[in-house]
C-alpha positions in Angstrom: -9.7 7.5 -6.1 -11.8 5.1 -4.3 -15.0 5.6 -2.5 -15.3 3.3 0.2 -16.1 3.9 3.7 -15.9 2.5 7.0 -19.3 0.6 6.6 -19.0 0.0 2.9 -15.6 -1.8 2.1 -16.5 -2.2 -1.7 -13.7 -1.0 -4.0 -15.3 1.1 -5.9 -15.1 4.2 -8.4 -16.8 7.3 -7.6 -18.1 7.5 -11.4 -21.4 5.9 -11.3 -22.5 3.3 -14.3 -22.5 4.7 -17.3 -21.1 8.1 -15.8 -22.3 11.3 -14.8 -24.9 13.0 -16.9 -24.2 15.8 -19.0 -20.2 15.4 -17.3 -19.1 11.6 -18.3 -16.6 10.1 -15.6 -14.3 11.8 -13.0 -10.8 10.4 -13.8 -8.7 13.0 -11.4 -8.7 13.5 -7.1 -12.0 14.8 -6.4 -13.7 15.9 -3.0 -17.6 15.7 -1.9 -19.1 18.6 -0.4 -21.7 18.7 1.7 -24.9 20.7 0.2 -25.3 22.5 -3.2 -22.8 24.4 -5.4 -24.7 26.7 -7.4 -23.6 27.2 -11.5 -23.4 25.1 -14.2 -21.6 21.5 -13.6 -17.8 21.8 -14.7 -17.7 24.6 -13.2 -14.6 25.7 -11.3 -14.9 26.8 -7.7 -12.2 27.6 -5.4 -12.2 26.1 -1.9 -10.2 28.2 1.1 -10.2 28.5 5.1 -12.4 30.7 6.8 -11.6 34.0 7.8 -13.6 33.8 10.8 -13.8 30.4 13.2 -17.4 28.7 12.8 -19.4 28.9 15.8 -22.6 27.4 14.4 -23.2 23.4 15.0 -23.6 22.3 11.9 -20.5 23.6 10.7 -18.2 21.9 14.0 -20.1 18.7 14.1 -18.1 15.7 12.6 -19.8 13.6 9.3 -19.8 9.9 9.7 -20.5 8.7 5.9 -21.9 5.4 5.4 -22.8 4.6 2.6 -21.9 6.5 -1.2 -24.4 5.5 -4.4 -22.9 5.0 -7.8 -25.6 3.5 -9.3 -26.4 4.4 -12.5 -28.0 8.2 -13.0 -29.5 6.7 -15.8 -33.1 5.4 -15.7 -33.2 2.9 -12.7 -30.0 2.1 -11.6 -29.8 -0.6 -9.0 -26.1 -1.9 -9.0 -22.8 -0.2 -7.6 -20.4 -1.8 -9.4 -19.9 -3.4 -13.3 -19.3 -6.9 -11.2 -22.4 -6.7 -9.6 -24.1 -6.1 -12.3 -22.7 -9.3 -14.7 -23.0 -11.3 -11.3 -26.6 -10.5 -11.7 -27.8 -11.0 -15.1 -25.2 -14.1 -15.4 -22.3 -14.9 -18.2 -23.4 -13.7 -21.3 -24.6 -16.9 -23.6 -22.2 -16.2 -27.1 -24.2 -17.2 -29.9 -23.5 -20.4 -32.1 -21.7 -20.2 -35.1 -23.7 -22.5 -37.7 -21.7 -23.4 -41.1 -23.7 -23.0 -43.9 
């Protein structure tokens, strides 16, 4: 359920801030696939083997993912995590209680 890599050893969600648009967050196993899935976005597809071995380079040659962005889809997300985020913009200040 975590999306770290080998260059990136922040434990992280997969779920950016504030989630997916138009989906929310991804609570279950998921997998990333490489390219585009055509249809609408909860849509169900079914992964299985080949029937024939792939021959073409792109399809043998091995990925070596770096890096995986879960910043917020949202406007201009800059920040992977909720930590990071609070680290950033500081403890919020609670307001004083005056007695009247």
């Amino acid at each position: 359920k975590s999306c770290m890599t080998e260059s990136d050893l922040t434990e992280k969600s997969i779920t950016p801030l504030g989630g997916f648009p138009n989906y929310g967050e991804i609570t279950n196993d998921w997998v990333m696939l490489k390219g585009a899935v055509v249809g609408v976005k909860k849509r169900v597809i079914t992964l299985r083997k080949s029937t024939r071995p792939t021959s073409k380079r792109v399809g043998t040659e091995k990925i070596n993912l770096k890096f995986i962005d879960t910043s917020s889809k949202y406007g201009h997300g800059r920040f992977q995590t909720a930590e990071e985020k609070a680290r950033f913009f500081g403890r919020p200040v609670p307001e004083k209680k005056t007695k009247a």
